[in-house]
Each structure stands twice: as structure tokens, then as C-alpha cells.
mmCIF file of C-alpha atoms in Angstrom:
data_model
loop_
_atom_site.group_PDB
_atom_site.id
_atom_site.type_symbol
_atom_site.label_atom_id
_atom_site.label_comp_id
_atom_site.label_asym_id
_atom_site.label_seq_id
_atom_site.Cartn_x
_atom_site.Cartn_y
_atom_site.Cartn_z
ATOM 1 C CA MET A 1 82.832 97.584 125.044
ATOM 2 C CA LYS A 2 79.548 95.818 124.336
ATOM 3 C CA ILE A 3 79.924 93.775 121.157
ATOM 4 C CA GLN A 4 77.247 94.425 118.529
ATOM 5 C CA ALA A 5 78.765 92.467 115.636
ATOM 6 C CA ALA A 6 81.790 90.249 114.971
ATOM 7 C CA SER A 7 83.126 88.900 111.695
ATOM 8 C CA LEU A 8 84.917 85.735 110.623
ATOM 9 C CA ASN A 9 88.285 85.509 108.892
ATOM 10 C CA TYR A 10 90.212 82.611 107.394
ATOM 11 C CA ARG A 11 92.707 83.123 110.209
ATOM 12 C CA ASP A 12 90.030 82.002 112.678
ATOM 13 C CA LEU A 13 89.704 78.679 110.872
ATOM 14 C CA LEU A 14 93.467 78.214 110.841
ATOM 15 C CA LEU A 15 93.684 78.858 114.573
ATOM 16 C CA LEU A 16 90.794 76.506 115.257
ATOM 17 C CA GLY A 17 92.683 73.737 113.498
ATOM 18 C CA ASP A 18 95.895 74.362 115.433
ATOM 19 C CA PRO A 19 95.358 73.965 119.213
ATOM 20 C CA ALA A 20 98.946 75.003 119.841
ATOM 21 C CA MET A 21 98.097 78.443 118.477
ATOM 22 C CA THR A 22 95.091 78.951 120.742
ATOM 23 C CA ALA A 23 96.666 77.765 123.997
ATOM 24 C CA GLY A 24 94.338 74.763 124.098
ATOM 25 C CA ALA A 25 90.620 74.586 124.829
ATOM 26 C CA GLY A 26 88.905 77.661 126.212
ATOM 27 C CA ARG A 27 90.576 80.396 124.168
ATOM 28 C CA VAL A 28 87.943 82.910 122.975
ATOM 29 C CA PRO A 29 88.205 83.193 119.168
ATOM 30 C CA LEU A 30 87.737 85.958 116.548
ATOM 31 C CA SER A 31 89.629 89.187 116.056
ATOM 32 C CA ASP A 32 87.198 91.634 114.438
ATOM 33 C CA ALA A 33 84.283 93.412 116.098
ATOM 34 C CA ALA A 34 82.330 96.632 116.416
ATOM 35 C CA GLY A 35 80.155 97.747 119.293
ATOM 36 C CA LEU A 36 79.305 100.381 121.870
ATOM 37 C CA VAL A 37 81.288 101.769 124.756
ATOM 38 C CA ALA A 38 79.569 100.244 127.782
ATOM 39 C CA ALA A 39 81.675 101.916 130.482
ATOM 40 C CA VAL A 40 84.856 103.959 130.774
ATOM 41 C CA GLY A 41 87.662 103.753 133.257
ATOM 42 C CA LYS A 42 88.986 106.472 135.513
ATOM 43 C CA GLY A 43 90.692 109.271 133.621
ATOM 44 C CA VAL A 44 89.262 108.359 130.191
ATOM 45 C CA ALA A 45 88.249 111.573 128.422
ATOM 46 C CA ASP A 46 88.094 110.630 124.742
ATOM 47 C CA TRP A 47 85.160 108.226 124.992
ATOM 48 C CA LYS A 48 81.797 108.146 126.711
ATOM 49 C CA GLU A 49 79.183 105.478 127.294
ATOM 50 C CA GLY A 50 77.212 104.727 124.134
ATOM 51 C CA ASP A 51 79.914 105.757 121.625
ATOM 52 C CA PRO A 52 79.972 103.412 118.579
ATOM 53 C CA VAL A 53 83.490 102.013 118.168
ATOM 54 C CA CYS A 54 85.675 99.402 116.470
ATOM 55 C CA ILE A 55 88.756 97.686 117.797
ATOM 56 C CA PRO A 56 92.015 97.120 115.884
ATOM 57 C CA PHE A 57 93.365 93.690 115.027
ATOM 58 C CA PHE A 58 96.526 94.426 117.042
ATOM 59 C CA ARG A 59 95.389 95.975 120.320
ATOM 60 C CA ASP A 60 98.783 97.553 121.072
ATOM 61 C CA TRP A 61 99.671 98.839 117.579
ATOM 62 C CA ILE A 62 98.490 102.438 117.882
ATOM 63 C CA GLY A 63 100.796 104.027 115.323
ATOM 64 C CA GLY A 64 104.223 104.015 113.726
ATOM 65 C CA ILE A 65 105.975 101.044 112.196
ATOM 66 C CA PHE A 66 104.992 97.547 113.227
ATOM 67 C CA ARG A 67 107.096 95.777 115.853
ATOM 68 C CA ASN A 68 107.157 92.024 116.392
ATOM 69 C CA ASP A 69 106.104 92.508 120.003
ATOM 70 C CA TYR A 70 102.686 93.677 118.772
ATOM 71 C CA MET A 71 101.938 90.117 117.664
ATOM 72 C CA ARG A 72 101.145 89.178 121.244
ATOM 73 C CA SER A 73 98.224 91.597 121.339
ATOM 74 C CA ALA A 74 96.413 90.227 118.272
ATOM 75 C CA PHE A 75 92.861 89.449 119.344
ATOM 76 C CA GLY A 76 91.849 85.800 119.199
ATOM 77 C CA GLY A 77 95.420 84.537 118.960
ATOM 78 C CA PRO A 78 97.599 82.450 121.254
ATOM 79 C CA ASN A 79 98.148 85.279 123.762
ATOM 80 C CA THR A 80 95.044 87.483 123.744
ATOM 81 C CA GLU A 81 91.400 86.476 124.088
ATOM 82 C CA GLY A 82 89.190 87.122 121.078
ATOM 83 C CA VAL A 83 86.006 89.123 120.615
ATOM 84 C CA LEU A 84 83.355 86.387 120.402
ATOM 85 C CA GLN A 85 81.820 87.453 123.705
ATOM 86 C CA ASP A 86 79.258 89.935 124.993
ATOM 87 C CA TYR A 87 81.758 92.393 126.466
ATOM 88 C CA VAL A 88 85.449 93.081 125.855
ATOM 89 C CA SER A 89 87.754 95.204 127.992
ATOM 90 C CA VAL A 90 89.979 97.305 125.727
ATOM 91 C CA PRO A 91 92.490 100.087 126.496
ATOM 92 C CA ALA A 92 90.897 103.420 125.634
ATOM 93 C CA GLY A 93 93.770 104.274 123.304
ATOM 94 C CA SER A 94 93.035 101.221 121.159
ATOM 95 C CA LEU A 95 89.452 102.167 120.311
ATOM 96 C CA ILE A 96 88.542 103.625 116.927
ATOM 97 C CA ALA A 97 85.341 105.516 116.160
ATOM 98 C CA LYS A 98 82.989 103.493 113.966
ATOM 99 C CA PRO A 99 82.485 105.150 110.567
ATOM 100 C CA VAL A 100 79.030 106.720 110.729
ATOM 101 C CA HIS A 101 78.020 105.485 107.272
ATOM 102 C CA LEU A 102 78.678 101.824 108.120
ATOM 103 C CA SER A 103 76.499 99.413 110.072
ATOM 104 C CA PHE A 104 78.004 97.510 112.979
ATOM 105 C CA GLU A 105 78.137 94.412 110.759
ATOM 106 C CA GLU A 106 80.009 96.286 108.032
ATOM 107 C CA ALA A 107 82.378 97.958 110.469
ATOM 108 C CA ALA A 108 83.175 94.587 112.051
ATOM 109 C CA THR A 109 84.775 93.430 108.792
ATOM 110 C CA LEU A 110 87.393 96.176 108.744
ATOM 111 C CA PRO A 111 90.169 95.358 111.277
ATOM 112 C CA CYS A 112 91.745 92.268 109.683
ATOM 113 C CA ALA A 113 90.829 92.113 105.991
ATOM 114 C CA ALA A 114 90.391 95.784 105.129
ATOM 115 C CA VAL A 115 93.450 97.036 107.004
ATOM 116 C CA THR A 116 95.560 94.244 105.485
ATOM 117 C CA ALA A 117 94.501 95.266 101.975
ATOM 118 C CA TRP A 118 95.052 98.963 102.707
ATOM 119 C CA GLN A 119 98.469 98.349 104.262
ATOM 120 C CA ALA A 120 99.540 96.239 101.284
ATOM 121 C CA LEU A 121 98.368 98.477 98.444
ATOM 122 C CA MET A 122 98.341 101.990 99.853
ATOM 123 C CA VAL A 123 100.943 102.107 102.626
ATOM 124 C CA ARG A 124 103.584 99.724 101.316
ATOM 125 C CA GLY A 125 102.596 99.580 97.655
ATOM 126 C CA HIS A 126 102.069 103.330 97.155
ATOM 127 C CA LEU A 127 99.310 102.570 94.661
ATOM 128 C CA ARG A 128 98.630 105.407 92.248
ATOM 129 C CA GLU A 129 95.999 106.311 89.691
ATOM 130 C CA GLY A 130 96.663 104.444 86.468
ATOM 131 C CA ASP A 131 98.492 101.517 88.102
ATOM 132 C CA THR A 132 97.433 97.959 87.307
ATOM 133 C CA VAL A 133 96.754 95.473 90.097
ATOM 134 C CA LEU A 134 96.437 91.692 89.988
ATOM 135 C CA VAL A 135 94.188 90.463 92.800
ATOM 136 C CA GLN A 136 94.054 86.776 93.664
ATOM 137 C CA GLY A 137 90.697 85.328 94.621
ATOM 138 C CA THR A 138 87.521 86.849 96.000
ATOM 139 C CA GLY A 139 87.959 86.540 99.761
ATOM 140 C CA GLY A 140 87.757 89.379 102.250
ATOM 141 C CA VAL A 141 91.224 90.846 101.699
ATOM 142 C CA ALA A 142 90.857 90.482 97.925
ATOM 143 C CA LEU A 143 87.502 92.254 97.723
ATOM 144 C CA PHE A 144 88.657 95.118 99.928
ATOM 145 C CA ALA A 145 91.782 95.461 97.778
ATOM 146 C CA LEU A 146 89.632 95.500 94.652
ATOM 147 C CA GLN A 147 87.487 98.324 95.978
ATOM 148 C CA PHE A 148 90.438 100.360 97.289
ATOM 149 C CA ALA A 149 92.247 100.031 93.967
ATOM 150 C CA VAL A 150 89.199 101.047 91.946
ATOM 151 C CA ALA A 151 88.642 104.042 94.229
ATOM 152 C CA ARG A 152 92.273 105.080 93.699
ATOM 153 C CA GLY A 153 91.779 104.922 89.921
ATOM 154 C CA ALA A 154 93.801 101.770 89.275
ATOM 155 C CA GLN A 155 92.909 98.985 86.859
ATOM 156 C CA VAL A 156 92.227 95.621 88.498
ATOM 157 C CA ILE A 157 92.666 92.136 87.054
ATOM 158 C CA ILE A 158 91.114 89.513 89.308
ATOM 159 C CA ILE A 159 91.446 85.726 89.208
ATOM 160 C CA SER A 160 89.042 83.197 90.713
ATOM 161 C CA SER A 161 87.769 79.665 90.171
ATOM 162 C CA SER A 162 84.139 80.850 90.287
ATOM 163 C CA ASP A 163 82.407 82.622 87.405
ATOM 164 C CA GLU A 164 79.714 83.767 89.826
ATOM 165 C CA LYS A 165 82.276 85.457 92.069
ATOM 166 C CA LEU A 166 84.041 86.946 89.063
ATOM 167 C CA SER A 167 80.724 88.440 87.970
ATOM 168 C CA ARG A 168 80.376 90.057 91.383
ATOM 169 C CA ALA A 169 83.920 91.378 91.119
ATOM 170 C CA ARG A 170 83.011 92.967 87.781
ATOM 171 C CA LYS A 171 80.162 94.816 89.494
ATOM 172 C CA LEU A 172 82.651 96.087 92.085
ATOM 173 C CA GLY A 173 84.827 97.536 89.346
ATOM 174 C CA ALA A 174 87.240 94.829 88.182
ATOM 175 C CA SER A 175 88.523 95.586 84.686
ATOM 176 C CA GLU A 176 89.503 92.070 83.637
ATOM 177 C CA LEU A 177 88.443 88.627 84.866
ATOM 178 C CA ILE A 178 90.318 85.315 84.654
ATOM 179 C CA ASN A 179 88.942 81.935 85.694
ATOM 180 C CA TYR A 180 92.133 80.129 86.697
ATOM 181 C CA VAL A 181 90.516 76.689 86.380
ATOM 182 C CA ARG A 182 89.917 77.209 82.665
ATOM 183 C CA THR A 183 93.114 79.252 82.360
ATOM 184 C CA PRO A 184 95.751 77.571 84.546
ATOM 185 C CA ASP A 185 98.492 79.668 82.888
ATOM 186 C CA TRP A 186 96.875 82.823 84.236
ATOM 187 C CA ASP A 187 100.201 84.630 84.397
ATOM 188 C CA LYS A 188 100.409 84.421 80.610
ATOM 189 C CA ALA A 189 96.843 85.675 80.368
ATOM 190 C CA VAL A 190 97.749 88.633 82.586
ATOM 191 C CA ASN A 191 100.620 89.554 80.321
ATOM 192 C CA THR A 192 98.375 89.265 77.283
ATOM 193 C CA LEU A 193 95.756 91.528 78.882
ATOM 194 C CA THR A 194 98.452 94.102 79.696
ATOM 195 C CA HIS A 195 99.919 93.907 76.167
ATOM 196 C CA GLY A 196 103.115 92.408 77.527
ATOM 197 C CA ASP A 197 103.717 95.138 80.112
ATOM 198 C CA GLY A 198 102.662 93.112 83.166
ATOM 199 C CA VAL A 199 101.032 94.582 86.260
ATOM 200 C CA SER A 200 102.509 97.110 88.661
ATOM 201 C CA HIS A 201 101.141 95.387 91.803
ATOM 202 C CA VAL A 202 100.176 91.852 92.820
ATOM 203 C CA LEU A 203 98.080 91.121 95.886
ATOM 204 C CA GLU A 204 99.659 87.708 96.543
ATOM 205 C CA LEU A 205 97.351 85.515 98.594
ATOM 206 C CA GLY A 206 98.005 82.004 97.337
ATOM 207 C CA GLY A 207 101.436 81.368 98.803
ATOM 208 C CA PRO A 208 104.016 78.927 97.375
ATOM 209 C CA GLU A 209 101.638 77.516 94.752
ATOM 210 C CA THR A 210 100.942 80.873 93.130
ATOM 211 C CA TYR A 211 104.072 82.873 93.882
ATOM 212 C CA PRO A 212 106.044 81.976 90.716
ATOM 213 C CA ARG A 213 103.123 82.973 88.484
ATOM 214 C CA SER A 214 102.719 86.188 90.467
ATOM 215 C CA ILE A 215 106.342 87.060 89.759
ATOM 216 C CA ASN A 216 105.776 86.300 86.067
ATOM 217 C CA SER A 217 102.839 88.722 86.064
ATOM 218 C CA ILE A 218 104.848 91.721 87.256
ATOM 219 C CA GLY A 219 106.076 94.212 84.691
ATOM 220 C CA LEU A 220 109.694 95.365 84.583
ATOM 221 C CA VAL A 221 108.772 98.923 85.551
ATOM 222 C CA ALA A 222 107.164 97.627 88.756
ATOM 223 C CA THR A 223 110.510 96.202 89.903
ATOM 224 C CA LEU A 224 112.282 99.572 89.656
ATOM 225 C CA PRO A 225 112.316 102.204 92.419
ATOM 226 C CA ARG A 226 109.627 104.864 92.037
ATOM 227 C CA SER A 227 112.362 107.428 91.427
ATOM 228 C CA ALA A 228 113.505 105.417 88.415
ATOM 229 C CA CYS A 229 110.031 104.962 86.929
#
């Protein structure tokens, strides 16, 4: 595969700051890329030279539930070289056709951030029309989640420390905006905006510092099984 575009994720910065995670100097970084099939191996029938393709974050996770062993095949991690290079050798079964309506640069943002957001909201969260989602921040995963939720017909509350980024989120379809610097008790603001009902989903990205407020933002109905709702 000849790389045409690669994207950056926060994970790449974390790995750069932790030599133990990148097996020392020399590990090729980055996990997300799109490009063209440059050559095919013997017996490959699904792809031909020149096909526009993307690669998945986990090279060996082709389908089904995730297994811990797939962690070893994550591009740009401690065990598998990344995509910041001219050419990458990838098993034919791991390639994914690039969406025709996306540029190489756009398609290169999908494997890590977009799939994470989709897995969280759609696969595990079973997001439905009319649900209410709290999205933390305006990074890659957050913005993909915002757009997926809006497309599904959900209402999105988004928090950020930047009014400029909140304004952009509004243009992408966010229903309510909270600047958490001016409103540190943003969980209370969320409950006010939802008339005390709370949200049905939280895209939790802050970790230990935000987790308690995320829990406070969830409505009672969201904690019940779907069959009980």
C-alpha cells in the first residue's frame, strides 16, 4: 500500500512520551492512513493495483468481538510498526475500500477516532433517535461522535473550554453548549438543560477527573436495560 495521507491522534503523543510503549528509538509511529494498493501478493483476488484503500487501527481485527490478542496488531504501537512511511505491507484481508466521497486526508482520520466513536455510541450504546448524548470536548473522537449522534437523530450536549470550538460544534449540530471553565459544575447544568431527566449516553473522555460528573449527568432511565425502558 502506498500511503497518500496519514493522520495524528492523541495516542501518538502518548506513545511518543513513553519509550517503553514504542520499543525504544526507531519504532515507526502513527496508526491511521489511506492510500493506494501498490502491489498484490500471490492469490489476492479482492484487490488490484491502484485501488484506493484504508487500513484498520487493529490489523488483525477483521470481525466479531474484540479479543485482547488483537492489541498486538495495533499500528504504531509497541508491537507493530506504524504508517508514517511511504509504503506499508498489509494483509489483503485487513484492507478496507476508501469511501468514494472522501478525500485521502479525510479517510485517513477514520480508523482510530471515527471507529472509536461509532463503537461507543452505535455498537455498544445502541443509540436511537430521540436519545440525548453528552459529549466531552472537541477532539477527534468527540467531533465524530457529535456528527454520528446528530445523523441518528439524537440531541447532543457538548462541553468544552473554548467558545470558538463550541461555536463550531453548534454548526455541526450540537443542541446545547457548555463552557466548563465558566461552568465548572457542568453536570448540574446538564441536568438543568434536560429538565432533571439527565442524558441517556455520555461519551466519557476525561477519565478520573470527569467521571463522577459524568455519572451525575446520566438519567435514571439510561441505567435500566433497554427492555425495561
